[in-house]
Amino acid sequence: KQEVTQIPAALSVPEGENLVLNCSFTDSAIYNLQWFRQDPGKGLTSLLLIQSSQREQTSGRLNASLDKSSGRSTLYIAASQPGDSATYLCAVITGNQFYFGTGTSLTVIP
Amino acid sequence: ETGVTQTPRHLVMGMTNKKSLKCEQHLGHNAMYWYKQSAKKPLELMFVYNFKEQTENNSVPSRFSPECPNSSHLFLHLHTLQPEDSALYLCASSQVMTANTGELFFGEGSRLTVL
């Protein structure tokens, strides 16, 4: 069964810093990997979707990379802002199922 | 606005009540999902509907009863719930439910508290 791990569980950085969030998965036979953001008490907002044939996707200050062979994805956030404070979750699609990590809670300190 | 709308946003119910959660998507998708999110745990898939047909029931207790009248609407009927059922219930949709299902879109969630 696919297992998705996100480390660290929590991260606190000063405003303006560049940072990397990690996502690892045990089964490299994935179709897509998707990164989400979740604000407290809210639903998940899709940030980036990486198809299995792609190695990275970019949207504004966000860049997500995918290395299927090593079972890893990273989400790079450039020039972090207090508004980036949220929980970031990754999900992989294996077969017909989405498998979610437990997320990294990010706090950006002004 | 993600194109997936959930109502109500908050619900408090007693263990003997019957209530329903509603989800509507305006994205033209054909697959809809119910997830349960509890503190410190990964999202738990509950039910999946693909073209109105239920394709997944992840060993969910019968006190949760899903209904999908069409590809745009999904309901979760609740009865005789337990306090441990208190959680955030999330509805999601995608183009189709196949091996390469595409992007998943979520609603804002319904926060359920069972007294």
mmCIF file of C-alpha atoms in Angstrom:
data_model
loop_
_atom_site.group_PDB
_atom_site.id
_atom_site.type_symbol
_atom_site.label_atom_id
_atom_site.label_comp_id
_atom_site.label_asym_id
_atom_site.label_seq_id
_atom_site.Cartn_x
_atom_site.Cartn_y
_atom_site.Cartn_z
ATOM 1 C CA LYS A 1 0.000 0.000 0.000
ATOM 2 C CA GLN A 2 1.217 3.501 -0.869
ATOM 3 C CA GLU A 3 2.456 5.555 2.080
ATOM 4 C CA VAL A 4 3.065 9.282 1.887
ATOM 5 C CA THR A 5 5.261 11.086 4.394
ATOM 6 C CA GLN A 6 5.808 14.789 4.882
ATOM 7 C CA ILE A 7 8.687 15.995 7.017
ATOM 8 C CA PRO A 8 8.885 18.222 8.958
ATOM 9 C CA ALA A 9 5.420 18.297 10.466
ATOM 10 C CA ALA A 10 5.867 21.984 11.296
ATOM 11 C CA LEU A 11 8.173 24.715 10.072
ATOM 12 C CA SER A 12 8.632 28.332 11.146
ATOM 13 C CA VAL A 13 10.640 30.804 9.044
ATOM 14 C CA PRO A 14 11.160 34.579 8.924
ATOM 15 C CA GLU A 15 9.497 36.541 6.151
ATOM 16 C CA GLY A 16 11.475 36.709 2.926
ATOM 17 C CA GLU A 17 13.200 33.368 3.345
ATOM 18 C CA ASN A 18 13.162 30.748 0.596
ATOM 19 C CA LEU A 19 12.030 27.342 1.820
ATOM 20 C CA VAL A 20 11.529 23.745 0.727
ATOM 21 C CA LEU A 21 8.802 21.349 1.813
ATOM 22 C CA ASN A 22 9.312 17.638 1.342
ATOM 23 C CA CYS A 23 7.022 14.799 0.335
ATOM 24 C CA SER A 24 8.105 11.169 0.011
ATOM 25 C CA PHE A 25 6.168 8.135 -1.163
ATOM 26 C CA THR A 26 6.869 4.410 -1.075
ATOM 27 C CA ASP A 27 5.476 3.237 -4.432
ATOM 28 C CA SER A 28 7.058 4.940 -7.440
ATOM 29 C CA ALA A 29 4.268 3.761 -9.794
ATOM 30 C CA ILE A 30 2.286 6.982 -9.563
ATOM 31 C CA TYR A 31 0.274 8.847 -12.183
ATOM 32 C CA ASN A 32 0.123 12.322 -10.693
ATOM 33 C CA LEU A 33 1.294 14.213 -7.653
ATOM 34 C CA GLN A 34 -0.642 17.187 -6.394
ATOM 35 C CA TRP A 35 0.270 19.835 -3.828
ATOM 36 C CA PHE A 36 -2.439 21.538 -1.779
ATOM 37 C CA ARG A 37 -2.687 24.341 0.710
ATOM 38 C CA GLN A 38 -5.119 24.245 3.640
ATOM 39 C CA ASP A 39 -5.957 27.189 5.866
ATOM 40 C CA PRO A 40 -7.328 26.427 9.370
ATOM 41 C CA GLY A 41 -10.882 25.086 9.241
ATOM 42 C CA LYS A 42 -11.027 25.360 5.460
ATOM 43 C CA GLY A 43 -10.895 23.002 2.516
ATOM 44 C CA LEU A 44 -7.870 22.147 0.394
ATOM 45 C CA THR A 45 -6.800 24.510 -2.360
ATOM 46 C CA SER A 46 -4.912 22.996 -5.275
ATOM 47 C CA LEU A 47 -1.519 24.599 -5.845
ATOM 48 C CA LEU A 48 0.228 22.468 -8.443
ATOM 49 C CA LEU A 49 -0.351 19.198 -10.271
ATOM 50 C CA ILE A 50 2.629 17.275 -11.662
ATOM 51 C CA GLN A 51 1.954 14.548 -14.188
ATOM 52 C CA SER A 52 4.135 11.435 -13.927
ATOM 53 C CA SER A 53 5.911 12.338 -17.180
ATOM 54 C CA GLN A 54 6.870 15.769 -15.859
ATOM 55 C CA ARG A 55 9.704 16.689 -13.530
ATOM 56 C CA GLU A 56 8.452 20.042 -12.320
ATOM 57 C CA GLN A 57 5.720 22.636 -12.384
ATOM 58 C CA THR A 58 5.831 26.330 -11.553
ATOM 59 C CA SER A 59 3.191 28.811 -10.477
ATOM 60 C CA GLY A 60 4.302 32.254 -9.366
ATOM 61 C CA ARG A 61 6.606 31.875 -6.350
ATOM 62 C CA LEU A 62 5.939 28.132 -6.146
ATOM 63 C CA ASN A 63 7.946 25.417 -7.846
ATOM 64 C CA ALA A 64 7.242 21.729 -7.379
ATOM 65 C CA SER A 65 9.582 18.981 -8.516
ATOM 66 C CA LEU A 66 9.042 15.253 -8.859
ATOM 67 C CA ASP A 67 11.586 12.432 -8.794
ATOM 68 C CA LYS A 68 9.616 9.224 -9.215
ATOM 69 C CA SER A 69 12.624 6.917 -9.021
ATOM 70 C CA SER A 70 13.544 8.144 -5.563
ATOM 71 C CA GLY A 71 9.944 8.564 -4.442
ATOM 72 C CA ARG A 72 10.269 12.244 -3.643
ATOM 73 C CA SER A 73 8.696 15.592 -4.406
ATOM 74 C CA THR A 74 9.630 19.028 -3.140
ATOM 75 C CA LEU A 75 7.667 22.261 -3.021
ATOM 76 C CA TYR A 76 9.892 25.329 -3.199
ATOM 77 C CA ILE A 77 8.450 28.629 -1.973
ATOM 78 C CA ALA A 78 10.453 31.710 -2.878
ATOM 79 C CA ALA A 79 10.497 34.916 -0.832
ATOM 80 C CA SER A 80 8.009 33.657 1.748
ATOM 81 C CA GLN A 81 5.263 35.979 3.030
ATOM 82 C CA PRO A 82 3.060 35.868 6.156
ATOM 83 C CA GLY A 83 0.134 35.036 3.872
ATOM 84 C CA ASP A 84 1.876 31.779 2.976
ATOM 85 C CA SER A 85 1.221 30.527 6.523
ATOM 86 C CA ALA A 86 -0.915 27.394 6.161
ATOM 87 C CA THR A 87 -0.678 23.616 6.090
ATOM 88 C CA TYR A 88 0.716 22.176 2.870
ATOM 89 C CA LEU A 89 -0.304 18.669 1.837
ATOM 90 C CA CYS A 90 0.856 16.467 -0.966
ATOM 91 C CA ALA A 91 -1.142 13.671 -2.548
ATOM 92 C CA VAL A 92 -0.097 10.967 -4.978
ATOM 93 C CA ILE A 93 -2.340 9.006 -7.317
ATOM 94 C CA THR A 94 -1.574 5.314 -7.495
ATOM 95 C CA GLY A 95 -4.036 3.172 -9.351
ATOM 96 C CA ASN A 96 -7.418 4.754 -8.771
ATOM 97 C CA GLN A 97 -6.685 6.226 -5.366
ATOM 98 C CA PHE A 98 -5.335 9.442 -3.930
ATOM 99 C CA TYR A 99 -2.952 8.992 -0.987
ATOM 100 C CA PHE A 100 -2.384 11.989 1.239
ATOM 101 C CA GLY A 101 0.383 12.948 3.602
ATOM 102 C CA THR A 102 -0.413 14.522 6.970
ATOM 103 C CA GLY A 103 0.991 17.862 5.869
ATOM 104 C CA THR A 104 3.585 20.420 6.912
ATOM 105 C CA SER A 105 2.307 23.346 8.968
ATOM 106 C CA LEU A 106 4.153 26.468 7.820
ATOM 107 C CA THR A 107 4.358 29.697 9.806
ATOM 108 C CA VAL A 108 5.998 32.727 8.212
ATOM 109 C CA ILE A 109 6.955 35.283 10.831
ATOM 110 C CA PRO A 110 6.690 38.977 9.830
ATOM 111 C CA GLU B 1 -14.072 29.845 -5.118
ATOM 112 C CA THR B 2 -13.035 26.381 -6.267
ATOM 113 C CA GLY B 3 -16.233 25.423 -8.066
ATOM 114 C CA VAL B 4 -17.168 22.955 -5.318
ATOM 115 C CA THR B 5 -19.723 24.189 -2.782
ATOM 116 C CA GLN B 6 -20.528 22.458 0.506
ATOM 117 C CA THR B 7 -23.419 23.169 2.866
ATOM 118 C CA PRO B 8 -23.740 23.570 5.755
ATOM 119 C CA ARG B 9 -20.295 24.814 6.743
ATOM 120 C CA HIS B 10 -20.931 23.970 10.384
ATOM 121 C CA LEU B 11 -23.260 21.381 11.897
ATOM 122 C CA VAL B 12 -23.874 20.369 15.506
ATOM 123 C CA MET B 13 -26.034 17.334 16.082
ATOM 124 C CA GLY B 14 -27.014 14.953 18.818
ATOM 125 C CA MET B 15 -26.370 11.261 18.579
ATOM 126 C CA THR B 16 -30.019 10.531 17.734
ATOM 127 C CA ASN B 17 -30.442 13.211 15.050
ATOM 128 C CA LYS B 18 -30.636 12.740 11.310
ATOM 129 C CA LYS B 19 -28.955 15.336 9.115
ATOM 130 C CA SER B 20 -27.450 15.610 5.655
ATOM 131 C CA LEU B 21 -24.409 17.257 4.124
ATOM 132 C CA LYS B 22 -24.671 18.594 0.593
ATOM 133 C CA CYS B 23 -22.040 19.082 -2.086
ATOM 134 C CA GLU B 24 -22.449 20.671 -5.512
ATOM 135 C CA GLN B 25 -19.797 21.076 -8.185
ATOM 136 C CA HIS B 26 -19.922 23.483 -11.128
ATOM 137 C CA LEU B 27 -16.864 22.156 -12.952
ATOM 138 C CA GLY B 28 -18.483 19.646 -15.285
ATOM 139 C CA HIS B 29 -16.690 16.796 -13.515
ATOM 140 C CA ASN B 30 -17.904 13.224 -13.433
ATOM 141 C CA ALA B 31 -16.283 11.933 -10.249
ATOM 142 C CA MET B 32 -17.154 13.069 -6.738
ATOM 143 C CA TYR B 33 -15.673 12.070 -3.405
ATOM 144 C CA TRP B 34 -16.325 12.280 0.333
ATOM 145 C CA TYR B 35 -13.303 12.524 2.629
ATOM 146 C CA LYS B 36 -13.092 12.697 6.415
ATOM 147 C CA GLN B 37 -10.370 14.793 8.018
ATOM 148 C CA SER B 38 -9.592 14.300 11.705
ATOM 149 C CA ALA B 39 -6.859 16.077 13.640
ATOM 150 C CA LYS B 40 -3.320 14.768 13.056
ATOM 151 C CA LYS B 41 -4.485 12.056 10.635
ATOM 152 C CA PRO B 42 -4.268 11.811 6.851
ATOM 153 C CA LEU B 43 -7.429 12.398 4.870
ATOM 154 C CA GLU B 44 -9.606 9.295 4.876
ATOM 155 C CA LEU B 45 -11.457 8.444 1.691
ATOM 156 C CA MET B 46 -15.053 7.473 2.467
ATOM 157 C CA PHE B 47 -16.953 7.189 -0.814
ATOM 158 C CA VAL B 48 -16.353 7.690 -4.521
ATOM 159 C CA TYR B 49 -18.911 8.131 -7.277
ATOM 160 C CA ASN B 50 -17.947 7.971 -10.944
ATOM 161 C CA PHE B 51 -20.673 8.907 -13.438
ATOM 162 C CA LYS B 52 -23.232 8.622 -10.583
ATOM 163 C CA GLU B 53 -22.176 5.055 -9.765
ATOM 164 C CA GLN B 54 -20.589 4.278 -6.415
ATOM 165 C CA THR B 55 -17.159 2.798 -7.059
ATOM 166 C CA GLU B 56 -15.653 2.933 -3.592
ATOM 167 C CA ASN B 57 -16.942 2.380 -0.073
ATOM 168 C CA ASN B 58 -13.970 2.396 2.206
ATOM 169 C CA SER B 59 -15.435 0.259 5.008
ATOM 170 C CA VAL B 60 -17.497 3.194 6.208
ATOM 171 C CA PRO B 61 -20.054 2.485 8.984
ATOM 172 C CA SER B 62 -23.662 2.311 7.802
ATOM 173 C CA ARG B 63 -24.567 5.371 9.887
ATOM 174 C CA PHE B 64 -23.060 7.286 6.936
ATOM 175 C CA SER B 65 -25.153 6.936 3.781
ATOM 176 C CA PRO B 66 -24.107 8.610 0.513
ATOM 177 C CA GLU B 67 -26.380 9.636 -2.343
ATOM 178 C CA CYS B 68 -25.432 10.867 -5.793
ATOM 179 C CA PRO B 69 -28.539 11.831 -7.820
ATOM 180 C CA ASN B 70 -26.461 13.256 -10.700
ATOM 181 C CA SER B 71 -22.855 14.064 -11.550
ATOM 182 C CA SER B 72 -23.129 17.546 -10.023
ATOM 183 C CA HIS B 73 -24.590 16.719 -6.619
ATOM 184 C CA LEU B 74 -23.469 14.535 -3.752
ATOM 185 C CA PHE B 75 -25.054 14.065 -0.354
ATOM 186 C CA LEU B 76 -23.918 12.435 2.860
ATOM 187 C CA HIS B 77 -26.815 11.383 5.079
ATOM 188 C CA LEU B 78 -25.995 11.090 8.766
ATOM 189 C CA HIS B 79 -27.899 9.212 11.474
ATOM 190 C CA THR B 80 -27.167 7.923 14.980
ATOM 191 C CA LEU B 81 -23.622 9.235 14.850
ATOM 192 C CA GLN B 82 -21.027 8.853 17.575
ATOM 193 C CA PRO B 83 -18.885 11.610 19.154
ATOM 194 C CA GLU B 84 -15.815 10.168 17.398
ATOM 195 C CA ASP B 85 -17.475 11.039 14.077
ATOM 196 C CA SER B 86 -16.832 14.705 14.807
ATOM 197 C CA ALA B 87 -14.508 15.894 12.045
ATOM 198 C CA LEU B 88 -14.208 18.037 8.947
ATOM 199 C CA TYR B 89 -15.997 16.376 6.029
ATOM 200 C CA LEU B 90 -14.644 17.347 2.653
ATOM 201 C CA CYS B 91 -16.213 16.915 -0.736
ATOM 202 C CA ALA B 92 -14.039 16.804 -3.854
ATOM 203 C CA SER B 93 -14.436 16.317 -7.570
ATOM 204 C CA SER B 94 -12.277 15.386 -10.547
ATOM 205 C CA GLN B 95 -12.816 14.950 -14.266
ATOM 206 C CA VAL B 96 -13.204 11.174 -14.020
ATOM 207 C CA MET B 97 -12.158 8.417 -11.624
ATOM 208 C CA THR B 98 -9.613 6.474 -13.639
ATOM 209 C CA ALA B 99 -5.959 5.653 -13.192
ATOM 210 C CA ASN B 100 -5.039 9.146 -14.365
ATOM 211 C CA THR B 101 -7.834 11.062 -12.769
ATOM 212 C CA GLY B 102 -6.427 14.564 -13.216
ATOM 213 C CA GLU B 103 -6.616 17.365 -10.717
ATOM 214 C CA LEU B 104 -8.671 17.055 -7.553
ATOM 215 C CA PHE B 105 -10.741 20.039 -6.419
ATOM 216 C CA PHE B 106 -12.104 20.397 -2.888
ATOM 217 C CA GLY B 107 -14.946 22.274 -1.273
ATOM 218 C CA GLU B 108 -14.570 24.332 1.910
ATOM 219 C CA GLY B 109 -15.709 21.457 4.093
ATOM 220 C CA SER B 110 -18.472 20.866 6.622
ATOM 221 C CA ARG B 111 -17.347 20.923 10.252
ATOM 222 C CA LEU B 112 -19.427 18.337 12.106
ATOM 223 C CA THR B 113 -19.691 18.181 15.885
ATOM 224 C CA VAL B 114 -21.568 15.259 17.460
ATOM 225 C CA LEU B 115 -22.640 15.798 21.056
#
